[in-house]
CSV table of C-alpha atoms in Angstrom, one decimal:
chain,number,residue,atom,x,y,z
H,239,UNK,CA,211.2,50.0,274.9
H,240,UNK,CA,207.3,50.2,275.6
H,241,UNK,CA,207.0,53.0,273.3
H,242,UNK,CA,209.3,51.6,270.6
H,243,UNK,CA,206.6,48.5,270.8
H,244,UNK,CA,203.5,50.6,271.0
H,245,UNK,CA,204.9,52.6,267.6
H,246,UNK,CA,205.8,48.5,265.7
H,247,UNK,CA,202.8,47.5,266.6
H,248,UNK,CA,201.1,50.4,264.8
H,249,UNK,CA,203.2,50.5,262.0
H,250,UNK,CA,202.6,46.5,261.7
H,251,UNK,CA,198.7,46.6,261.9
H,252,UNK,CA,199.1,50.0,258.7
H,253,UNK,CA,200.8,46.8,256.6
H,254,UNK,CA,198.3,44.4,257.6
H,255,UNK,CA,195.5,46.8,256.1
H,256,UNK,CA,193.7,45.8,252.9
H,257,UNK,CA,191.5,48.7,252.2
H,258,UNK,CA,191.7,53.0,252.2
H,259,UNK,CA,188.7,52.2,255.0
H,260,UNK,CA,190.5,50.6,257.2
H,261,UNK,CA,193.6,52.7,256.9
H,262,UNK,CA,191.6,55.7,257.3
H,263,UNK,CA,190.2,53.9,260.8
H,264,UNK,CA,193.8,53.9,261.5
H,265,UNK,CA,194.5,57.2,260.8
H,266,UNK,CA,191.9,58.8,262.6
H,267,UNK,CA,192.6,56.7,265.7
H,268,UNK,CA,196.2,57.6,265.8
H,269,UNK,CA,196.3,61.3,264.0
H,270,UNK,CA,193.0,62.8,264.6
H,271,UNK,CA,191.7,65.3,266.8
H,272,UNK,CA,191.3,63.2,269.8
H,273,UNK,CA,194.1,60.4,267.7
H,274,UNK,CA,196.2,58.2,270.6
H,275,UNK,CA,199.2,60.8,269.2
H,276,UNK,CA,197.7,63.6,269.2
H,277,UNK,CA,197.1,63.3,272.6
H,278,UNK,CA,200.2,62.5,273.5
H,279,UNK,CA,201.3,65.6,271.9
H,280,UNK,CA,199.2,67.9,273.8
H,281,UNK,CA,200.3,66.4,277.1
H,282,UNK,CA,203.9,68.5,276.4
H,283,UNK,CA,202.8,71.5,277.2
H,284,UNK,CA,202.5,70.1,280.7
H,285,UNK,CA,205.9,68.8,281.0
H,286,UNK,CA,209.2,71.0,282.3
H,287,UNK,CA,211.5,72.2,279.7
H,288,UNK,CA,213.4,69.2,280.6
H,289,UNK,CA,211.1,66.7,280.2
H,290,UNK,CA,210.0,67.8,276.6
H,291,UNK,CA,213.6,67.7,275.9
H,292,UNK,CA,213.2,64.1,276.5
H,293,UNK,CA,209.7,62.9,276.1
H,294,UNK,CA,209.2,65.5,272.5
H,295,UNK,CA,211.6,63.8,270.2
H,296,UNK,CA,210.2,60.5,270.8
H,297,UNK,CA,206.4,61.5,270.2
H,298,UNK,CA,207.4,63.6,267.0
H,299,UNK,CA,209.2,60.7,265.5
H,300,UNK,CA,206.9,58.5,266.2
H,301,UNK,CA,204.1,61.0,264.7
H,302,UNK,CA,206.1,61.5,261.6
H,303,UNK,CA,206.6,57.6,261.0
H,304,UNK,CA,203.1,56.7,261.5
H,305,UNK,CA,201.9,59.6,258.6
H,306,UNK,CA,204.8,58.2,256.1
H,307,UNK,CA,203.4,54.5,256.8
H,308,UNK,CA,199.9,55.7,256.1
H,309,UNK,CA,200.6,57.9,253.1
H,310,UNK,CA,202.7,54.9,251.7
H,311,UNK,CA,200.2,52.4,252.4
H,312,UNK,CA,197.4,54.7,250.7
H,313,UNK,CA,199.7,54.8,247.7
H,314,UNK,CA,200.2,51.4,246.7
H,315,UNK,CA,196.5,50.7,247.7
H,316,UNK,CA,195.7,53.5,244.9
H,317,UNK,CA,197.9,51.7,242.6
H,318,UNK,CA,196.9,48.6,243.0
H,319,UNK,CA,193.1,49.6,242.3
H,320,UNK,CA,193.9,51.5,239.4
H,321,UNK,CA,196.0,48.1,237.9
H,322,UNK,CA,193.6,46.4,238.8
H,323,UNK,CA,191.0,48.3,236.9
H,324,UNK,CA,192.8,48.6,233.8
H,325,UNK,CA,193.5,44.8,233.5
H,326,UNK,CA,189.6,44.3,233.9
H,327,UNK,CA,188.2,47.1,231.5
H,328,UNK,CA,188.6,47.4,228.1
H,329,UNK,CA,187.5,49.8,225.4
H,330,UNK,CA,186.6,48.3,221.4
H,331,UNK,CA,188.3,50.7,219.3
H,332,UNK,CA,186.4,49.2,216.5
H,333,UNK,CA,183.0,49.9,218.0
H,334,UNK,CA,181.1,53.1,215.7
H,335,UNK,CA,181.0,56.1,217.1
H,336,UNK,CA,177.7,57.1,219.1
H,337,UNK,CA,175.4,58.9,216.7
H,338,UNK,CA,174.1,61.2,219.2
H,339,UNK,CA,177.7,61.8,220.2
H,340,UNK,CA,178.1,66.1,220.5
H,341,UNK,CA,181.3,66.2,218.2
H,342,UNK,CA,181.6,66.8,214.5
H,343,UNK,CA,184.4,67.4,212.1
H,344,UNK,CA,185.3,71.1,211.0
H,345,UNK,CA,184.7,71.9,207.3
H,346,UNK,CA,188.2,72.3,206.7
H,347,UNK,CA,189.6,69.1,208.3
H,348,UNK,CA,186.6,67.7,206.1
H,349,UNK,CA,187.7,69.4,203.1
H,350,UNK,CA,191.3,68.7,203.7
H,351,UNK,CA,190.6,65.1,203.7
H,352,UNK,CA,188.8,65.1,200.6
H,353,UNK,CA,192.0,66.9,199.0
H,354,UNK,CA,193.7,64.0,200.6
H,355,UNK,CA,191.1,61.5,198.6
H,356,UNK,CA,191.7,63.2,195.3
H,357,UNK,CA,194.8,63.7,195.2
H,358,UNK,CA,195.9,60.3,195.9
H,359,UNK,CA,193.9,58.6,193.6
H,360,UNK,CA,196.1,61.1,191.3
H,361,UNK,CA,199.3,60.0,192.3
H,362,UNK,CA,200.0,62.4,194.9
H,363,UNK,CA,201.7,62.0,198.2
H,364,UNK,CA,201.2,64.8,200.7
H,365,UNK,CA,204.3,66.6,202.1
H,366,UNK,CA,204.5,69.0,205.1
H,367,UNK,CA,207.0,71.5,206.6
H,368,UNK,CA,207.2,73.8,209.5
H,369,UNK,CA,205.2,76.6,210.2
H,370,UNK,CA,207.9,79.0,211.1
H,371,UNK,CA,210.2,79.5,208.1
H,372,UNK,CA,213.2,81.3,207.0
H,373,UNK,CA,213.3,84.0,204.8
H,374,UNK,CA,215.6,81.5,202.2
H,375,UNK,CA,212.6,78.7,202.4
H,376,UNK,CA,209.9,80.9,202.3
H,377,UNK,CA,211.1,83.8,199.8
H,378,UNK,CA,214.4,83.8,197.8
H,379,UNK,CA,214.1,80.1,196.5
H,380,UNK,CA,211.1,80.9,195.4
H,381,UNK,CA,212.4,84.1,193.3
H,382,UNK,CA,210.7,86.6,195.3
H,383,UNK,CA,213.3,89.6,194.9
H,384,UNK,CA,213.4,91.6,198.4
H,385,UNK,CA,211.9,94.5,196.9
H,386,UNK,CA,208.9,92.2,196.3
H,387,UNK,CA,205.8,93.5,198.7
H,388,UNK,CA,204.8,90.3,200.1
H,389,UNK,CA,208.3,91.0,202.3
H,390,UNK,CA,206.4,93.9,203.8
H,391,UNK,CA,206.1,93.5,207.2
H,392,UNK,CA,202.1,94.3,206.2
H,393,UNK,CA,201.8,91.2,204.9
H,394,UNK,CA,204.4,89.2,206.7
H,395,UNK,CA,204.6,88.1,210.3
H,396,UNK,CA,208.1,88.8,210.9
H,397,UNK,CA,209.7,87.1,214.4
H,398,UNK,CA,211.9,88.7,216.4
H,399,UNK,CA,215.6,87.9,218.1
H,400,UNK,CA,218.7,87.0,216.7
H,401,UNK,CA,218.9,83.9,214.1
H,402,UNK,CA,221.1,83.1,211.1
H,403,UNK,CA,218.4,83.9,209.0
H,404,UNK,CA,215.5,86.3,209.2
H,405,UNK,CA,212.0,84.0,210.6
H,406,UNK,CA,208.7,84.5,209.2
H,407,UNK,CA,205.4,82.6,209.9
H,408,UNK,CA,205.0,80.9,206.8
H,409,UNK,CA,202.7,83.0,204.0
H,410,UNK,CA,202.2,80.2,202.1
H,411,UNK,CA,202.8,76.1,202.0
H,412,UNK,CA,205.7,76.7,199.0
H,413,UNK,CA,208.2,76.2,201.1
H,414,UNK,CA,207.2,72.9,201.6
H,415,UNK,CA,208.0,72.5,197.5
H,416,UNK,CA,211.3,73.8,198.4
H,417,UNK,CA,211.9,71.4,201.0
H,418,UNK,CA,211.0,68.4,199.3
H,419,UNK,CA,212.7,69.1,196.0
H,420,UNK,CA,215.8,69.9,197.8
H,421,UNK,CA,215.8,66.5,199.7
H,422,UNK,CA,213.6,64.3,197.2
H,423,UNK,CA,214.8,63.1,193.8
H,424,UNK,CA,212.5,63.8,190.9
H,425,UNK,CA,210.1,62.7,189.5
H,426,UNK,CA,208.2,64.3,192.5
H,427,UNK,CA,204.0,64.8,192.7
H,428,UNK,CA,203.1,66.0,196.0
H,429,UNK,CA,200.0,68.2,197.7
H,430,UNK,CA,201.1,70.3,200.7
H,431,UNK,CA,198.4,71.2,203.1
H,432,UNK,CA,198.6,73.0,206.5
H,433,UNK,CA,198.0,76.4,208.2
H,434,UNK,CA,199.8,79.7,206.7
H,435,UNK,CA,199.9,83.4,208.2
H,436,UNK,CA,199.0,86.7,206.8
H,437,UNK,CA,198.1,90.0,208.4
H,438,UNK,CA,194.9,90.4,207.2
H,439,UNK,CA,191.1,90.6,208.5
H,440,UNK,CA,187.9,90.6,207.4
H,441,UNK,CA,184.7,88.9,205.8
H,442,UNK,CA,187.0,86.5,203.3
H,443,UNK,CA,190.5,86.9,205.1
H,444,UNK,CA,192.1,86.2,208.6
H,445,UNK,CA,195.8,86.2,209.8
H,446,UNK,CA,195.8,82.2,210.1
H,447,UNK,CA,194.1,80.6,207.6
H,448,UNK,CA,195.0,76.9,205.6
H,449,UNK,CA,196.2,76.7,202.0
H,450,UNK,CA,196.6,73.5,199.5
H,451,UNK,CA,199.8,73.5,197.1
H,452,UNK,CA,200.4,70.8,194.5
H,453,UNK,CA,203.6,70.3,192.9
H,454,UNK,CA,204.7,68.2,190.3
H,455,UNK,CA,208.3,67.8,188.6
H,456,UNK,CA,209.3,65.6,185.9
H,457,UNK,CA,210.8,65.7,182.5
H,458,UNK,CA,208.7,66.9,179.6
H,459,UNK,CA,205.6,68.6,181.5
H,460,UNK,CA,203.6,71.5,179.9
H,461,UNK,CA,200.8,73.3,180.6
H,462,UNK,CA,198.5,71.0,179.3
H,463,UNK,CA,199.3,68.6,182.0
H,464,UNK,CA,198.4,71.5,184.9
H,465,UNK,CA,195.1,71.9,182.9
H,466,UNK,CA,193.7,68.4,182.8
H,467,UNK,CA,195.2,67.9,186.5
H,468,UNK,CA,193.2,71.0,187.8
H,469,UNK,CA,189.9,70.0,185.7
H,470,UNK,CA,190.2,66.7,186.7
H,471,UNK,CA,190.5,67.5,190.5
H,472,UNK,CA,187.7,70.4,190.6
H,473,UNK,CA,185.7,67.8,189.0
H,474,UNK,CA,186.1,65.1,191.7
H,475,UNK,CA,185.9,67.9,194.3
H,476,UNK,CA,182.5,69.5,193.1
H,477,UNK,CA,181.4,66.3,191.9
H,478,UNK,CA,180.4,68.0,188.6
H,479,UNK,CA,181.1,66.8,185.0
H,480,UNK,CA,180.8,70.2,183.6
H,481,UNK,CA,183.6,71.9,185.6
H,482,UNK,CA,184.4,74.4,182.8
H,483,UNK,CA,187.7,76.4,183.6
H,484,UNK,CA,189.3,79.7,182.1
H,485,UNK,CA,193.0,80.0,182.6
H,486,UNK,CA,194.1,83.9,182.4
H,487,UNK,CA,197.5,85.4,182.2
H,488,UNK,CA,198.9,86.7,185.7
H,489,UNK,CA,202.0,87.0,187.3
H,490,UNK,CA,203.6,84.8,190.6
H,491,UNK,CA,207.5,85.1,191.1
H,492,UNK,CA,207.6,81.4,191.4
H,493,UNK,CA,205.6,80.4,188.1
H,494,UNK,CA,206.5,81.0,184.7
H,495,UNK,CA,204.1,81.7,182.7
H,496,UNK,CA,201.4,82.6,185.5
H,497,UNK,CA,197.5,81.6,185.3
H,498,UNK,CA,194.9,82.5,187.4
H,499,UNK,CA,192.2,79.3,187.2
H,500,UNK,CA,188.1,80.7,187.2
H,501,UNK,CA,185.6,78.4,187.2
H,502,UNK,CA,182.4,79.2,185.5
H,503,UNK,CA,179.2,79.1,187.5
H,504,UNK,CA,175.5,80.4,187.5
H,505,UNK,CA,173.0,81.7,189.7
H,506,UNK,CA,170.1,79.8,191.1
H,507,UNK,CA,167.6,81.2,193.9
H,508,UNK,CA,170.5,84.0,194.1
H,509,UNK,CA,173.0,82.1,195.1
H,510,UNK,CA,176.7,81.0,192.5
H,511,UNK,CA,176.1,77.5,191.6
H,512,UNK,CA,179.3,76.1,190.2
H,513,UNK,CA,179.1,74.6,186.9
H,514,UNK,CA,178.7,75.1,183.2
H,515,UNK,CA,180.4,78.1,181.5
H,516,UNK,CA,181.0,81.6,182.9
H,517,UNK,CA,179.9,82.6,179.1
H,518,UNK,CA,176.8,81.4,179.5
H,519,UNK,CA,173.7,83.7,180.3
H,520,UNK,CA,173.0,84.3,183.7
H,521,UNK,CA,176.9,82.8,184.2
H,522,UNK,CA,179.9,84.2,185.3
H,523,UNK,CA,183.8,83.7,186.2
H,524,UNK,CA,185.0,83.1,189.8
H,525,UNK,CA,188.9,82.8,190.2
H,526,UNK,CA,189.7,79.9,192.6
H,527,UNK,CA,193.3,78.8,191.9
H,528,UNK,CA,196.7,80.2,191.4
H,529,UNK,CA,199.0,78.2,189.3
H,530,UNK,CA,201.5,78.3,186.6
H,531,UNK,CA,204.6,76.4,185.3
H,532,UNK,CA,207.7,76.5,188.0
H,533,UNK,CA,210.0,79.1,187.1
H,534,UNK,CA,213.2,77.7,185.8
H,535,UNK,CA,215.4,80.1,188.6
H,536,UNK,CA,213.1,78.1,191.4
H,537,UNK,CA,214.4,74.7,189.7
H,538,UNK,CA,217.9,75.8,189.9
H,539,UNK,CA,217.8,77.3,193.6
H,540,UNK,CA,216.6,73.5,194.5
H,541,UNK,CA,219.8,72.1,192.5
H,542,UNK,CA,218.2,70.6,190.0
H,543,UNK,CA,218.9,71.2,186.0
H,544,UNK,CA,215.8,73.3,184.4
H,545,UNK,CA,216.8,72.0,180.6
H,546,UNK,CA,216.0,68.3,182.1
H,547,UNK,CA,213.4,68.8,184.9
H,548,UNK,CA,210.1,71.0,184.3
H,549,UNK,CA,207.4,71.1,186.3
H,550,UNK,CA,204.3,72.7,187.5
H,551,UNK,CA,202.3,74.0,190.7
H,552,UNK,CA,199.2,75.5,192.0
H,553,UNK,CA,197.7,76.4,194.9
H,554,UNK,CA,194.4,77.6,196.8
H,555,UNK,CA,192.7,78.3,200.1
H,556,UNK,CA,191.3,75.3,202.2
H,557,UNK,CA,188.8,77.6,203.4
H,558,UNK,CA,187.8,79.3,200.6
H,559,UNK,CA,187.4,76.0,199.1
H,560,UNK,CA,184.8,74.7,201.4
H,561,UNK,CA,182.9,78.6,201.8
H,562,UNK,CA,182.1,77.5,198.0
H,563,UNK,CA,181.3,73.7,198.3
H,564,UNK,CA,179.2,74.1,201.4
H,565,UNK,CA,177.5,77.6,201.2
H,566,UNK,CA,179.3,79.6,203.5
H,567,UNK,CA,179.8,83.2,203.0
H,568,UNK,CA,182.3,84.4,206.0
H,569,UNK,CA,185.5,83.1,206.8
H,570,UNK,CA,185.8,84.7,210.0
H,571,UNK,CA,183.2,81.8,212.1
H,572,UNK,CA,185.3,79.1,210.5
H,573,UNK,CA,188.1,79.7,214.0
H,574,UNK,CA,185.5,81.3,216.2
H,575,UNK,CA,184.5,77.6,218.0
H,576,UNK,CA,180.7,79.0,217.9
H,577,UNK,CA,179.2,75.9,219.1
H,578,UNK,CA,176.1,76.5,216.8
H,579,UNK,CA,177.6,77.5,214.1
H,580,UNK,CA,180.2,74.0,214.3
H,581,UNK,CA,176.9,72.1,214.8
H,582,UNK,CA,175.4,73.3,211.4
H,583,UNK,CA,178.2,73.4,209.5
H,584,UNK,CA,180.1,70.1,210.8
H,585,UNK,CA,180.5,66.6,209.2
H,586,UNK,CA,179.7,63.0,211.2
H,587,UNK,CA,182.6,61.0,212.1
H,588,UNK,CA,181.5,58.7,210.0
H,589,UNK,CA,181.4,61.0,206.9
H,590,UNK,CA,185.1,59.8,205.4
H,591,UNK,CA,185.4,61.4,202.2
H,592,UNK,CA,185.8,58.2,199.5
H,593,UNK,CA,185.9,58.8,195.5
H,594,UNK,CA,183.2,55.8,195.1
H,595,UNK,CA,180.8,57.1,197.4
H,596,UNK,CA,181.1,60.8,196.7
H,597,UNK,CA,184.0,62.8,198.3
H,598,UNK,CA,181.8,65.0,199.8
H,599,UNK,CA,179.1,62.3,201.1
């Protein structure tokens, strides 16, 4: 009965304890190296087999409910100061962020919000999809025969085990058009943004790397609409009034007919300065967009009727995008994390792209 007291009346004064100090008193007096029970274990060795029969169960149980007391104790103590802690301290989300702070914004989630920006104020919503396709989503709706070589495995991340359909890493955000035209009713106007894979390396490629698409469908639309769309964005994105573009014939299974989109530039202190016409002396072409008018076979895959609904689409590389805007000439530090190089390159916090005050401000 003595014992059974002696162990209440510990266990009652581990409840009655209001701080991790005091509880750690406890613990040290009853647990610790020279602890009332540790004692009391070391004085078994002493005892006759018989005896410890007796005496050991007793001390054990009375060690093991003493530690769970204490641990339990400890853990609602720890609660209850961390409650207590988050009911007292608050954070203003609305507060700017620090100026000296370390962080900045990549180029390309920069650049991708001024897409965002642009498009927008053009009527576009932005769509996504997932990053690992099927070989329907990512190739045949889009007419790209199996002969085509963008199937080669060269090109194409391929994944392996069993599934219904072959799996690719996306090679490009189309499927995304697919997607949405198979589950949205025209008229549609969306951009689709977001990382695609390609087995490639070197100064202006790498095997991950982020692409913009724009799609539009609705009834009457010609290539005269794709042209002002494209001038009117590389305008807002350059923030140059003499964007001059070329459109040349070329050839995408998706489009038809095909252009290739240059944009005239010149050089100043030997660097491409876009702006004004490639024709011009000291001027020249670059190519910066793909686009055409969607192919009539890429309407039908999508259920739609290509004698009612026409449309068009484009697309180019986030990355290359901002290499030109910003005066980069490798693509490969853009997913390197060089601190340095993010330090140089990067964009404030505060730096939110806006078409009043300059996309690129």
């Amino acid at each position: 009965m003595a014992e059974l007291d002696l162990q209440e009346a510990i266990l009652d004064r581990i409840r009655q304890c209001d701080t991790l100090a005091a509880l750690e008193e406890i613990r040290v007096e009853m647990l610790g190296k020279a602890g009332v029970i540790t004692a009391e274990l070391k004085t078994l060795g002493k005892l006759s087999p018989e005896e410890r029969q007796t005496v050991a169960p007793a001390i054990h149980a009375r060690r093991e409910a003493v530690t769970e007391a204490i641990a339990t104790a400890k853990t609602a103590m720890e609660q209850a100061a961390l409650d207590a802690r988050l009911a007292s301290e608050t954070v203003d989300m609305t507060l700017p962020v620090d100026g000296v702070a370390p962080g900045s914004v990549h180029p390309v989630s920069q650049v991708m919000d001024e897409l965002a920006e642009i498009f927008a104020d053009l009527g576009f919503a932005v769509a996504t999809g997932p990053e690992v396709e099927d070989d329907w989503h990512n190739f045949t709706a889009l007419n790209i025969p199996e002969t085509h070589p963008a199937r080669a495995m060269h090109d194409t991340f391929y994944l392996a085990g069993e599934h219904e359909r072959p799996m690719v890493l996306r090679t490009h955000t189309s499927p995304v058009q697919i997607r949405t035209m198979t589950s949205s009713k025209p008229p549609i106007r969306i951009i689709a943004p977001g990382r695609v894979y390609r087995s490639d390396s070197d100064a202006t490629h790498t095997p991950m790397f982020h692409q913009i698409e724009g799609l539009v469908i609705d009834k009457g639309i010609t290539l005269g609409h794709l042209k002002w769309t494209l001038e009117t964005f590389l305008k807002a994105f350059f923030e140059r009034d003499d964007i001059v573009l070329r459109l040349r014939p070329s050839y995408f299974p998706f489009t038809e007919p095909s252009a290739e989109v240059d944009v005239g530039f010149t050089w100043k202190d030997g660097k491409r300065v876009i702006g004004g016409s490639g024709d011009a002396p000291g001027g020249g072409w670059m190519e910066v967009l793909g686009s055409g008018m969607v192919h009539r076979r890429v309407i039908e895959a999508c259920g739609l009727d290509p004698e009612e609904w026409q449309g068009f689409a484009f697309g180019t590389g986030v990355d290359r995008l901002a290499m030109l805007k910003y005066g980069m000439d490798d693509l490969r530090p853009f997913f390197d994390g060089d601190l340095r190089w993010l330090k140089h390159y990067g964009f404030s916090a505060l730096d939110v792209p806006t078409l009043s005050g300059g996309v690129g401000a």
